[in-house]
PDB file of C-alpha atoms in Angstrom:
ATOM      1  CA  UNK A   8     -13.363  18.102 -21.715  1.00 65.00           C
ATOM      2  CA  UNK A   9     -14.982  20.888 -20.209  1.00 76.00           C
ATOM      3  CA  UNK A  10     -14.498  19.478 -17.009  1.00 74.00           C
ATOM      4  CA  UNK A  11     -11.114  18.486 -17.042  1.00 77.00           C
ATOM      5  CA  UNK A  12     -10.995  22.736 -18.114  1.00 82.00           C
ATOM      6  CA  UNK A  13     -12.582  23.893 -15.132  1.00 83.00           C
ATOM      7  CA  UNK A  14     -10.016  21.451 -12.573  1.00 79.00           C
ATOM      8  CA  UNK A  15      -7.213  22.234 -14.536  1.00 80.00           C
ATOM      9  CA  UNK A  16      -8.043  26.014 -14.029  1.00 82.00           C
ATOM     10  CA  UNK A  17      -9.499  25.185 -10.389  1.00 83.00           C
ATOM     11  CA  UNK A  18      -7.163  24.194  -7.899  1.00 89.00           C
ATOM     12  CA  UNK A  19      -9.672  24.335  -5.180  1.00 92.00           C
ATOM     13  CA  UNK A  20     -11.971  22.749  -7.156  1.00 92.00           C
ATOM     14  CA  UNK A  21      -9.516  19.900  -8.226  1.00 94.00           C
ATOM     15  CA  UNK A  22      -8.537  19.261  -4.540  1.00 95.00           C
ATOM     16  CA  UNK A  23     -12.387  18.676  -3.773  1.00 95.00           C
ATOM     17  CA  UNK A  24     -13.044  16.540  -6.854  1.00 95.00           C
ATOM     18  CA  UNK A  25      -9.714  14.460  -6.085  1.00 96.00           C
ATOM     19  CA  UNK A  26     -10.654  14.278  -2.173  1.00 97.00           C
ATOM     20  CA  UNK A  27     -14.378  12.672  -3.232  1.00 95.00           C
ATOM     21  CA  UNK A  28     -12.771   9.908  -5.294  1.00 95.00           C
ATOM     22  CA  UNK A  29     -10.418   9.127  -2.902  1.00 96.00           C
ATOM     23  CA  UNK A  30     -13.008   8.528  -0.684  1.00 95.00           C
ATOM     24  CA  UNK A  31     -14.533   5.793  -2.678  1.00 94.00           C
ATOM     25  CA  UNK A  32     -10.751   4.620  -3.852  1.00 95.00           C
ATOM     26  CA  UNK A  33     -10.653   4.116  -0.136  1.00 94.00           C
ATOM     27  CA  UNK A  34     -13.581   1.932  -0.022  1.00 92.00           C
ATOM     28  CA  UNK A  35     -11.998  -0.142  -2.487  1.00 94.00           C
ATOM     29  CA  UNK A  36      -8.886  -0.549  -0.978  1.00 96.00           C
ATOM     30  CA  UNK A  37     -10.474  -1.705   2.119  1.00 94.00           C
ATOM     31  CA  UNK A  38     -11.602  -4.540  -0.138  1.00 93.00           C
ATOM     32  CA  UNK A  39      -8.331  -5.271  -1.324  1.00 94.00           C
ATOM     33  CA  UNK A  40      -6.524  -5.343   1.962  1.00 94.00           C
ATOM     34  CA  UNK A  41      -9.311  -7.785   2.926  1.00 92.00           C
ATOM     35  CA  UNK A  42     -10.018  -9.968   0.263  1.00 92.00           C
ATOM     36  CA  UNK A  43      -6.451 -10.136  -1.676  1.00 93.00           C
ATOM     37  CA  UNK A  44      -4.629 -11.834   0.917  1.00 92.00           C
ATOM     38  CA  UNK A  45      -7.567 -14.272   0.894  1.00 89.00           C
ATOM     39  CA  UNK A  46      -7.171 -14.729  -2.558  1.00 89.00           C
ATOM     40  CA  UNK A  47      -3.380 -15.549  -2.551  1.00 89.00           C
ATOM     41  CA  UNK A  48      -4.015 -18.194   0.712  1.00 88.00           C
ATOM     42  CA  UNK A  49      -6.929 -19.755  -1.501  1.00 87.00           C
ATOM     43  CA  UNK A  50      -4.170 -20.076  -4.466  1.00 86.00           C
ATOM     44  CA  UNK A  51      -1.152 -21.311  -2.350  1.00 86.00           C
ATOM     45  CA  UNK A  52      -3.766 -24.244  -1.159  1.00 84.00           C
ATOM     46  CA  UNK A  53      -4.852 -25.223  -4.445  1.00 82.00           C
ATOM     47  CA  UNK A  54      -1.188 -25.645  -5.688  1.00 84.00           C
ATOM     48  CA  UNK A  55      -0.266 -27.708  -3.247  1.00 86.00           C
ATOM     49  CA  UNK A  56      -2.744 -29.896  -3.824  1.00 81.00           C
ATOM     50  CA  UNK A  57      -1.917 -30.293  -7.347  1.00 80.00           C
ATOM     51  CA  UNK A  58       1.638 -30.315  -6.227  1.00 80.00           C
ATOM     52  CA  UNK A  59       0.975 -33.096  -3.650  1.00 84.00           C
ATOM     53  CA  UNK A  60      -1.529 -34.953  -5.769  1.00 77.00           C
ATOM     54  CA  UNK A  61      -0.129 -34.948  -9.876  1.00 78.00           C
ATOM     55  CA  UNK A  62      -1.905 -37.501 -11.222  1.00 75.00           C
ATOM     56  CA  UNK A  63      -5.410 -36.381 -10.151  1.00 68.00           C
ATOM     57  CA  UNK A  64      -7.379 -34.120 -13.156  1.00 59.00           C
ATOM     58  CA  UNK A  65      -8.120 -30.682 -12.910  1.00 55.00           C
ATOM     59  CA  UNK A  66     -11.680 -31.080 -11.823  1.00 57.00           C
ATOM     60  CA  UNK A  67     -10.800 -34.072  -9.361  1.00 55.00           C
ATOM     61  CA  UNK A  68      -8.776 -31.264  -7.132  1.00 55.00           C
ATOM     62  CA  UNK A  69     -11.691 -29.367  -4.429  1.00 55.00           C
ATOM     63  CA  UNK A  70     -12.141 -25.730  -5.002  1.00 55.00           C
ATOM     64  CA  UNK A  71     -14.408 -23.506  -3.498  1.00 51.00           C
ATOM     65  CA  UNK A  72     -17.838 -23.366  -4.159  1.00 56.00           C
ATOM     66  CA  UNK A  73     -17.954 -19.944  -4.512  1.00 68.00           C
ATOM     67  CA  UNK A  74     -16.103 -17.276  -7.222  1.00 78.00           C
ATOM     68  CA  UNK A  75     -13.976 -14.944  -4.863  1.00 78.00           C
ATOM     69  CA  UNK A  76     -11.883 -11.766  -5.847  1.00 80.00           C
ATOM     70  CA  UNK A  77     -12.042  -8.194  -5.762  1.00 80.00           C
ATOM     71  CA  UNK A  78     -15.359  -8.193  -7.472  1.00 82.00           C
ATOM     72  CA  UNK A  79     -17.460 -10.933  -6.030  1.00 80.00           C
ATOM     73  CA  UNK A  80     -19.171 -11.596  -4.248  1.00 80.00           C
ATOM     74  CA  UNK A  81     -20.651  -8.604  -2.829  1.00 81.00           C
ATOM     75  CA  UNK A  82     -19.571  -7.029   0.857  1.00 81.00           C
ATOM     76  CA  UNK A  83     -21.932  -8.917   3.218  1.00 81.00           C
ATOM     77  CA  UNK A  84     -21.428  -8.714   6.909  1.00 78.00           C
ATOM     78  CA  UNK A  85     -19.049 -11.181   8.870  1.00 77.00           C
ATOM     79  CA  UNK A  86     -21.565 -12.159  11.146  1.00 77.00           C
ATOM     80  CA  UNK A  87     -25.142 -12.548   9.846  1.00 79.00           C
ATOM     81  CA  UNK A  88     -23.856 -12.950   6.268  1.00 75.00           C
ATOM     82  CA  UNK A  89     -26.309  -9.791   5.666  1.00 78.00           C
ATOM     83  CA  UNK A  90     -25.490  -8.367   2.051  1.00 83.00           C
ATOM     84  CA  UNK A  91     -24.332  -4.681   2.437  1.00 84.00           C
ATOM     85  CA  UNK A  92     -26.474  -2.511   0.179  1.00 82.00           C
ATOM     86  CA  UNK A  93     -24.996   0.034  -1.883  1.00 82.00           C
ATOM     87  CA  UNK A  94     -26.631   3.091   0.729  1.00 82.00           C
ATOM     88  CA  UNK A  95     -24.891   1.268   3.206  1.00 79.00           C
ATOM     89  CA  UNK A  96     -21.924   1.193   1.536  1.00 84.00           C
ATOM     90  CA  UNK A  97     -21.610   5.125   1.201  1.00 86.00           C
ATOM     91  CA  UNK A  98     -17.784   6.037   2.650  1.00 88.00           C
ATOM     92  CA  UNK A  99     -17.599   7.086   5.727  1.00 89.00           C
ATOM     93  CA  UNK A 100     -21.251   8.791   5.596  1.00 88.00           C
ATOM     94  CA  UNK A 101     -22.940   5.158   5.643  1.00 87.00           C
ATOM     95  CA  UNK A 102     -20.631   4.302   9.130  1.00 86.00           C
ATOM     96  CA  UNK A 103     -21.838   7.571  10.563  1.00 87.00           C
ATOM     97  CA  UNK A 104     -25.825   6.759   9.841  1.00 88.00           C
ATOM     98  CA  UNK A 105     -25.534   3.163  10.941  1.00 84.00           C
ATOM     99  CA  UNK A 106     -23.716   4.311  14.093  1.00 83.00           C
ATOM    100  CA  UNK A 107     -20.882   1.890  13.583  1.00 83.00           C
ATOM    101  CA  UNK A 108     -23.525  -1.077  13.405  1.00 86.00           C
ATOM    102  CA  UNK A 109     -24.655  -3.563  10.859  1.00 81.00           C
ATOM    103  CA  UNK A 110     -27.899  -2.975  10.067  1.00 82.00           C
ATOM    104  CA  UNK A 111     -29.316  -6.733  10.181  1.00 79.00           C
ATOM    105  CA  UNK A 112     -27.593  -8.093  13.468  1.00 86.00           C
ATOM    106  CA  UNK A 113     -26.165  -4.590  14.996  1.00 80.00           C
ATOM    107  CA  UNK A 114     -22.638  -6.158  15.233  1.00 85.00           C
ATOM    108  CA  UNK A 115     -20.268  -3.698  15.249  1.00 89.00           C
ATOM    109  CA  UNK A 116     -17.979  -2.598  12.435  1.00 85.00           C
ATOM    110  CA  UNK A 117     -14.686  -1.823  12.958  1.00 88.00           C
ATOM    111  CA  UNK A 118     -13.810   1.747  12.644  1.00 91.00           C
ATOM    112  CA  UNK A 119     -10.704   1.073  10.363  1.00 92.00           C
ATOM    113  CA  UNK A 120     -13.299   0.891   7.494  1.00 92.00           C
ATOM    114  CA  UNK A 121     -14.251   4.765   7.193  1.00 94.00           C
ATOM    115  CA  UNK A 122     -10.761   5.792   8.766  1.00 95.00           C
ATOM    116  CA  UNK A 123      -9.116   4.217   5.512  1.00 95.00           C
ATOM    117  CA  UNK A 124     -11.905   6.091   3.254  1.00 95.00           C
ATOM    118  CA  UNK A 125     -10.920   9.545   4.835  1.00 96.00           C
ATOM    119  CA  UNK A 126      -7.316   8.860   4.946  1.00 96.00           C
ATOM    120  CA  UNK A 127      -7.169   7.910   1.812  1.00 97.00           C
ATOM    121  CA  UNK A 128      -9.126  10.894   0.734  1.00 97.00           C
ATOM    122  CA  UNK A 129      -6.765  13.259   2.422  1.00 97.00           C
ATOM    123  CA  UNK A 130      -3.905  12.081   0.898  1.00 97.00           C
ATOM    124  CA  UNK A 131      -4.668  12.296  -2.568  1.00 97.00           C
ATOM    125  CA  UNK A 132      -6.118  15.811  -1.806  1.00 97.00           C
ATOM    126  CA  UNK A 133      -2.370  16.504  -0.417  1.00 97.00           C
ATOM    127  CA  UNK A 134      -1.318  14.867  -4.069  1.00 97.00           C
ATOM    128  CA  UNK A 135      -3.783  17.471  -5.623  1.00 97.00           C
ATOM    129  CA  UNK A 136      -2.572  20.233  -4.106  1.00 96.00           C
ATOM    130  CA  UNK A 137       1.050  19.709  -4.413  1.00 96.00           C
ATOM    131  CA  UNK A 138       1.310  18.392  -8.214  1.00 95.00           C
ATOM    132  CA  UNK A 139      -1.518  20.130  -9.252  1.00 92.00           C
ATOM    133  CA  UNK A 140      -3.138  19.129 -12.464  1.00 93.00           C
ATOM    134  CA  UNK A 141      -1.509  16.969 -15.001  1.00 92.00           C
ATOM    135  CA  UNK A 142       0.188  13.681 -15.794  1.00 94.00           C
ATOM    136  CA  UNK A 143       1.779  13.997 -12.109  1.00 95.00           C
ATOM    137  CA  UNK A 144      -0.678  14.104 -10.207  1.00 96.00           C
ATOM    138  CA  UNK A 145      -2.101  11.100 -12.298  1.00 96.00           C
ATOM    139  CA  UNK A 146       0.521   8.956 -11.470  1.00 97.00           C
ATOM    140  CA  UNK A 147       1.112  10.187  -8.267  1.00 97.00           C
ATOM    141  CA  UNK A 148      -2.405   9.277  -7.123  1.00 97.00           C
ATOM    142  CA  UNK A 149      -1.805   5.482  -8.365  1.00 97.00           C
ATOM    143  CA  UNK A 150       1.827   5.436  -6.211  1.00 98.00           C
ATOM    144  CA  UNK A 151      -0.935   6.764  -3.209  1.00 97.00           C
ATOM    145  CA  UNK A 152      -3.443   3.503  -3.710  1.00 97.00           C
ATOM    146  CA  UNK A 153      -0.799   1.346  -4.004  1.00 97.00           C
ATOM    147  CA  UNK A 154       1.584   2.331  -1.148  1.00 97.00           C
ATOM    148  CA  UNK A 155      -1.802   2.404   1.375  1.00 97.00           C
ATOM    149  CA  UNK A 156      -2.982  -0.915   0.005  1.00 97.00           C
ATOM    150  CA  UNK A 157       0.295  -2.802   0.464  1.00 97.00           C
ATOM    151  CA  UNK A 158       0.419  -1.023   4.123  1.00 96.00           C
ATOM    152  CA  UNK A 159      -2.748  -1.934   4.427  1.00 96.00           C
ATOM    153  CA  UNK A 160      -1.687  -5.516   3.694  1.00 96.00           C
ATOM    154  CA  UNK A 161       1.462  -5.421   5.717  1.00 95.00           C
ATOM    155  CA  UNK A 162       0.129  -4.568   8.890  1.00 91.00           C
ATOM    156  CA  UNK A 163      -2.770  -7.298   8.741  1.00 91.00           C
ATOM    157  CA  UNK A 164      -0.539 -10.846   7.182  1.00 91.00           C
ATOM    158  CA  UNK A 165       3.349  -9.221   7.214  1.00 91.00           C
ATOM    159  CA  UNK A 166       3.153  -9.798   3.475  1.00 92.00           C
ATOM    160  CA  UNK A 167       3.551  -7.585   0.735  1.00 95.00           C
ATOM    161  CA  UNK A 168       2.063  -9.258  -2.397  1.00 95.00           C
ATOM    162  CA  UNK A 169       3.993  -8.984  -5.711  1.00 95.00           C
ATOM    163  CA  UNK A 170       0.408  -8.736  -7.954  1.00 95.00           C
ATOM    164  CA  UNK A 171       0.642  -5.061  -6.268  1.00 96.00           C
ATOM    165  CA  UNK A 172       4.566  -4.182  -5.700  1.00 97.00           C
ATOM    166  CA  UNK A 173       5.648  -5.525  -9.306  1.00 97.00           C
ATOM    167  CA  UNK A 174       3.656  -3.850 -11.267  1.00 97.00           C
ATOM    168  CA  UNK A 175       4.171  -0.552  -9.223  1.00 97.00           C
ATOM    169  CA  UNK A 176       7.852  -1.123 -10.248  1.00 97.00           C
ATOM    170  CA  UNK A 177       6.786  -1.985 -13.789  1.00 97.00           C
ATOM    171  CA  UNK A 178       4.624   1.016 -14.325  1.00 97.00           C
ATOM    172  CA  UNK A 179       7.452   3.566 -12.573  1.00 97.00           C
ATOM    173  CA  UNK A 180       9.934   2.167 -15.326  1.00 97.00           C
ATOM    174  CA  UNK A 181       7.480   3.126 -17.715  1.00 97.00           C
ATOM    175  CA  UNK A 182       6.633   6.224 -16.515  1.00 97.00           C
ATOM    176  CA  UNK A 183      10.669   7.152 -16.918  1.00 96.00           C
ATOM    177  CA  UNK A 184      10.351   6.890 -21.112  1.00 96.00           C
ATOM    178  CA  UNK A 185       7.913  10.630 -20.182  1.00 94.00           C
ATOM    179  CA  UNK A 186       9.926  11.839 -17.363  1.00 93.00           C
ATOM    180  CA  UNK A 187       6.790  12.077 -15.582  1.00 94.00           C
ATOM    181  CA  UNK A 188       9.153  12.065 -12.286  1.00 95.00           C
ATOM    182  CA  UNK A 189      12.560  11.062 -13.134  1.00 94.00           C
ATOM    183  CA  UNK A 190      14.524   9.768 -16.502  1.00 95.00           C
ATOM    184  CA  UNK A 191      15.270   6.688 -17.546  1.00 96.00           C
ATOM    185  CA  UNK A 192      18.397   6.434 -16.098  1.00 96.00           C
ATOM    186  CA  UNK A 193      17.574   8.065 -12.731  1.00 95.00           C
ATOM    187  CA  UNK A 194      14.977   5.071 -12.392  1.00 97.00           C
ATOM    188  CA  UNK A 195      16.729   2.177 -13.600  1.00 97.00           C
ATOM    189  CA  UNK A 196      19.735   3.056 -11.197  1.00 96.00           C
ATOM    190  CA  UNK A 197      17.152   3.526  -8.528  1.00 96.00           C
ATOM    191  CA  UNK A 198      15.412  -0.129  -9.337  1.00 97.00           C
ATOM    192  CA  UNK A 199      18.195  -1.574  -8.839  1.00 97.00           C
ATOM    193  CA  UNK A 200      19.637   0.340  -6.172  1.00 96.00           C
ATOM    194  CA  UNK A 201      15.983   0.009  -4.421  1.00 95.00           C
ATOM    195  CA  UNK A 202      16.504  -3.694  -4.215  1.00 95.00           C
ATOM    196  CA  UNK A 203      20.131  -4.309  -3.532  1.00 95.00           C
ATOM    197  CA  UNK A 204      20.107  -1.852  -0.605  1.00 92.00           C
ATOM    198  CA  UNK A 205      17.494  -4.085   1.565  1.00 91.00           C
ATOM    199  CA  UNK A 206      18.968  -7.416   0.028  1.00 92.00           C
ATOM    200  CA  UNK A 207      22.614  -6.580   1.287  1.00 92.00           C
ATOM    201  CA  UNK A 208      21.401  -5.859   4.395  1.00 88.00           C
ATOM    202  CA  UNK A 209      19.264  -8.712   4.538  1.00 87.00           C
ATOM    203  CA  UNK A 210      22.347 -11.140   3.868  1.00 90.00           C
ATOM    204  CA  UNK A 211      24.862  -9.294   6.342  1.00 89.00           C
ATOM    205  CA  UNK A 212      22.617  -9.323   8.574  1.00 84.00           C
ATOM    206  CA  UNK A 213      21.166 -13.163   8.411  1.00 87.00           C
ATOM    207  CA  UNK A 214      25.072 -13.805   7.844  1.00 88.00           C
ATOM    208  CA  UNK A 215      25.895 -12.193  11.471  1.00 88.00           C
ATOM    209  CA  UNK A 216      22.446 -13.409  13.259  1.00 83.00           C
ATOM    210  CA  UNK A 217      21.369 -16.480  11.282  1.00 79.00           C
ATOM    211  CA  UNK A 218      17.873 -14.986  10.927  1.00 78.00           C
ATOM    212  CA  UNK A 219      15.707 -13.154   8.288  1.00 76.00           C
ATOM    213  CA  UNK A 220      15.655  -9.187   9.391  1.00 72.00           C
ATOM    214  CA  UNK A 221      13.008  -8.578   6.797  1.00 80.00           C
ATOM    215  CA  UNK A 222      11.201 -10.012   3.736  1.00 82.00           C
ATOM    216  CA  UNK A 223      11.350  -9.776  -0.121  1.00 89.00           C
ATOM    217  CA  UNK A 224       8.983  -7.600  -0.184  1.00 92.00           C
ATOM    218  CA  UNK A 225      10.411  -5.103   1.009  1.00 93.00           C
ATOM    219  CA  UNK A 226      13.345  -5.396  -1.706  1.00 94.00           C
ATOM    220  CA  UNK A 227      10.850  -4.940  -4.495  1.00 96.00           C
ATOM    221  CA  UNK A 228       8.906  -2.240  -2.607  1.00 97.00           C
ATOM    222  CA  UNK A 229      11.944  -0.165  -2.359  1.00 96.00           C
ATOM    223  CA  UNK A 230      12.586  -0.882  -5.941  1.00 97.00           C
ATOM    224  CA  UNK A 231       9.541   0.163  -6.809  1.00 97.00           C
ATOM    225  CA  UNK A 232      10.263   3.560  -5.209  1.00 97.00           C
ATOM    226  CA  UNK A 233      13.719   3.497  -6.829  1.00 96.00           C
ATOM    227  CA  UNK A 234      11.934   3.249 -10.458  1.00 97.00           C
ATOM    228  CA  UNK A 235       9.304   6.042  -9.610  1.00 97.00           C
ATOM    229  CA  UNK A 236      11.268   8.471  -8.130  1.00 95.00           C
ATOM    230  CA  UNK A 237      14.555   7.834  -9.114  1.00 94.00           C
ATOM    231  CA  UNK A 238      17.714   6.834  -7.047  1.00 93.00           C
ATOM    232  CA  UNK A 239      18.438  10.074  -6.164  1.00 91.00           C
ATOM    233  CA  UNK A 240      15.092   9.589  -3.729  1.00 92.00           C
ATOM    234  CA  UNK A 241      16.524   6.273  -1.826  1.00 94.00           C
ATOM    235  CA  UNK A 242      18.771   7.897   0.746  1.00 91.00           C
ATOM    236  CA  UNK A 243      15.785   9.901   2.382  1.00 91.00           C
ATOM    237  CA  UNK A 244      13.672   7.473   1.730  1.00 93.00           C
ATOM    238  CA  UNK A 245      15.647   5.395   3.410  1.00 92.00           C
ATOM    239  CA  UNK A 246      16.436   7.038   6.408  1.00 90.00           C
ATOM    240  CA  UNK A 247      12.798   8.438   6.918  1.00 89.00           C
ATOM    241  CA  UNK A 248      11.427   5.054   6.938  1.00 89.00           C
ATOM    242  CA  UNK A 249      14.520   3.740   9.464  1.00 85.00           C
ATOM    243  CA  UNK A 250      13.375   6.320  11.568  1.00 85.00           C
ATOM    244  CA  UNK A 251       9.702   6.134  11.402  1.00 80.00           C
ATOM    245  CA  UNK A 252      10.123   2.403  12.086  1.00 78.00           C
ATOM    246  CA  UNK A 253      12.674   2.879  14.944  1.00 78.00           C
ATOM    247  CA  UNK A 254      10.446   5.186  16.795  1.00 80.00           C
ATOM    248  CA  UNK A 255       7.092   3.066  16.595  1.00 74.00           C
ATOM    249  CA  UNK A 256       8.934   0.215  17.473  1.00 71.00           C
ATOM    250  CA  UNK A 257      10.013   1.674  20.423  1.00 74.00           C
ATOM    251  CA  UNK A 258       6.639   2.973  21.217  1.00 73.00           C
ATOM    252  CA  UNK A 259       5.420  -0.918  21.115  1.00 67.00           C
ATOM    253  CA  UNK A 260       7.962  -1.789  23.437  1.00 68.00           C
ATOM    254  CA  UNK A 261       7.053   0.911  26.084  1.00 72.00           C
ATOM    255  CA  UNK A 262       3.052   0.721  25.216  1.00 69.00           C
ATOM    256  CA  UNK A 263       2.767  -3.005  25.062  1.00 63.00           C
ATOM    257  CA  UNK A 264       5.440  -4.057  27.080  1.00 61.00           C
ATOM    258  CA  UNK A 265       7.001  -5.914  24.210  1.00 50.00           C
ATOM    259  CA  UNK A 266      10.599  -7.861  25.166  1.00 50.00           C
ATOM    260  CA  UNK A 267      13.154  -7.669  22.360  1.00 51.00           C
ATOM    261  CA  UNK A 268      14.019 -11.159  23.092  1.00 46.00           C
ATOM    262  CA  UNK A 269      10.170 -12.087  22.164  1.00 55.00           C
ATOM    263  CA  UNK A 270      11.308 -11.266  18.546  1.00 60.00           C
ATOM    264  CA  UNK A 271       7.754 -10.318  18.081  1.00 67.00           C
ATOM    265  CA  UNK A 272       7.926  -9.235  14.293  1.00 72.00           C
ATOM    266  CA  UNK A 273       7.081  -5.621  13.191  1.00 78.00           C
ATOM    267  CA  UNK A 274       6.076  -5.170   9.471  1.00 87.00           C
ATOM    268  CA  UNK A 275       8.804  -3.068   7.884  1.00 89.00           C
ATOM    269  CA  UNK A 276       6.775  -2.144   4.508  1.00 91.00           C
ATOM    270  CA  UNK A 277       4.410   0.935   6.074  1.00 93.00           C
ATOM    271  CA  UNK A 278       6.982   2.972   7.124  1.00 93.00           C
ATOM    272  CA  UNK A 279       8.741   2.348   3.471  1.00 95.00           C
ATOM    273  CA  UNK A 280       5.778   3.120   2.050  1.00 95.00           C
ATOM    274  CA  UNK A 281       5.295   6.446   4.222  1.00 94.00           C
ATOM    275  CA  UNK A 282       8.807   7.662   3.399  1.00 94.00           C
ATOM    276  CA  UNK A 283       8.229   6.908  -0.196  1.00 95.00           C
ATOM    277  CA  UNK A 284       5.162   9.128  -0.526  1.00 96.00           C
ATOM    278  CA  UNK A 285       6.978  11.871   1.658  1.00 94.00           C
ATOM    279  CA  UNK A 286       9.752  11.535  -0.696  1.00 94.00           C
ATOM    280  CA  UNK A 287       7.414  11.999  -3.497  1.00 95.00           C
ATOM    281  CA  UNK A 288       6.135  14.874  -2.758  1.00 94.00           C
ATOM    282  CA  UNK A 289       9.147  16.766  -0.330  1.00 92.00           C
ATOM    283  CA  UNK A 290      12.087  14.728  -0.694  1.00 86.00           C
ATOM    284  CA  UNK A 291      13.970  17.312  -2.469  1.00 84.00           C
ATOM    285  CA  UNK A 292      12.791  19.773  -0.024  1.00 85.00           C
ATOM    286  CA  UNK A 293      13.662  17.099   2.882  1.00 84.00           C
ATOM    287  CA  UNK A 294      17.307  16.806   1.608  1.00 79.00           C
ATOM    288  CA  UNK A 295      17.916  20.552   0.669  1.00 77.00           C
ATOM    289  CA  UNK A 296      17.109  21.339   4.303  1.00 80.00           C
ATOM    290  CA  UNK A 297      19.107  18.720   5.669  1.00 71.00           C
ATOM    291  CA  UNK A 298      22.297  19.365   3.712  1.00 69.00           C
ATOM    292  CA  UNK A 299      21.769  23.167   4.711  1.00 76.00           C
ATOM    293  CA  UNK A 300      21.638  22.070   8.291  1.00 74.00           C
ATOM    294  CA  UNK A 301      25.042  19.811   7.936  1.00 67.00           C
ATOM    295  CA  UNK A 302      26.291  22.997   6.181  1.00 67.00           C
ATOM    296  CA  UNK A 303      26.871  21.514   2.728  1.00 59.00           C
ATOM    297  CA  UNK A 304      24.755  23.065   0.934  1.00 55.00           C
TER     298      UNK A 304
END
């Protein structure tokens, strides 16, 4: 108790705490971007085989050989199979002192590692300092995690898995019955507002092209954002991620030399996940400004 005392009274001392344990939340979600995808691919296999073969028993069907999730087995290196130790697993620090190097076979390790520890640090620092202490900043750091998992995610497979974007629109519901962000009624309107935004534009425009602009996920990650911030939040949301998206799909086109008619597809879930955490934190500020600019407000 005496603790939570001194970061409640702290700011500066809350922002540091906050900043440390996002570095090893970062860690972790490093794992999850890896390992859950895995996970889900291992799962689709194993019920199609019991789809495709019914009548053989449980223990007649092959599974691996060894337990895999988010706990075990332990990090071990791609290439030798060398076990990462826990002073090796140190955020960020442990990349610096091992020069970007395994320590077993000196293969290198990709630098995404400790720029998703400090990123992910930083931001929930920014959450510190802009909710300060309380149930906000609580739940504000768990909308963080998520949103940099599933972009995480996105980026690597173009997949945004519903064990992570459901129950982010589960707990945001929840989180209405305390008005830790919005009411009730703000965030069931924005649920379902979230969704049927993306979906209508999904059918127009498969109805107009006759393909798939973007994927469920998306829906229920808007959603999700609907039920945690109310619907109130979408339009900015909206139009921040729209733009985000437009301008670093351009950038691809020019950088890489991407043709449109390619149809090369660009994961739409990181820049929703961007605007929602902007529109956490300034999207009241965001639309004040803008309507003062229009001259409406």
């Amino acid at each position: 108790m005496e603790l939570f005392t001194l970061l409640a009274q702290h700011p500066t001392l809350l922002i540091a705490t906050v900043f440390l344990f996002g570095l090893m939340l970062g860690s972790f979600l490093n794992v999850v971007a890896y390992r859950l995808p895995v996970m889900m691919e291992r799962d689709w296999k194993q019920q199609c085989v019991e789809y495709l073969h019914p009548d053989q028993s449980a223990d007649q069907h092959p599974q691996t050989t060894e337990r895999f999730s988010l706990i075990v087995p332990r990090s071990r290196c791609p290439a030798c199979g060398h076990t990462i130790t826990a002073l090796e697993n140190i955020p960020v620090l442990s990349y610096l002192f091992l020069r970007g190097k395994c320590s077993a076979c000196s293969t290198h390790i990709s630098l995404r590692y400790p720029i998703v520890e400090f990123v992910t640090a930083l931001l929930s620092a920014v959450v510190a300092w802009k909710l300060g202490w309380g149930w906000p900043l609580a739940a504000g750091l768990v909308f963080t995690w998520a949103l940099i998992a599933l972009t995480l995610i996105d980026f690597d497979h173009k997949l945004l898995p519903d064990s992570i974007t459901l129950p982010l629109l589960w707990l945001g519901l929840l989180l209405s019955l305390s008005t830790v962000f919005v009411d009730m009624r703000a965030s069931i309107i924005g649920a379902a507002a979230g969704y049927l935004s993306l979906w209508s534009v999904y059918q127009v425009f498969r109805l107009v092209t006759g393909k798939e602009g973007m994927g469920f996920g998306d829906f229920k990650l808007l959603a999700a954002i609907g039920a945690w911030l109310g619907w109130q939040a979408l339009p900015v949301t909206i139009l921040l991620s729209s733009l985000v998206g437009a301008i670093v799909g351009i950038g691809l086109i020019v950088i890489r030399g991407r043709d449109r008619d390619r149809n090369i597809p660009i994961p739409f879930g990181p820049y929703i996940a961007a605007a929602g955490w902007l529109a956490m934190l300034w999207g009241k500020d965001i639309t004040d400004a803008y309507l003062r600019y229009v001259g409406l407000a």
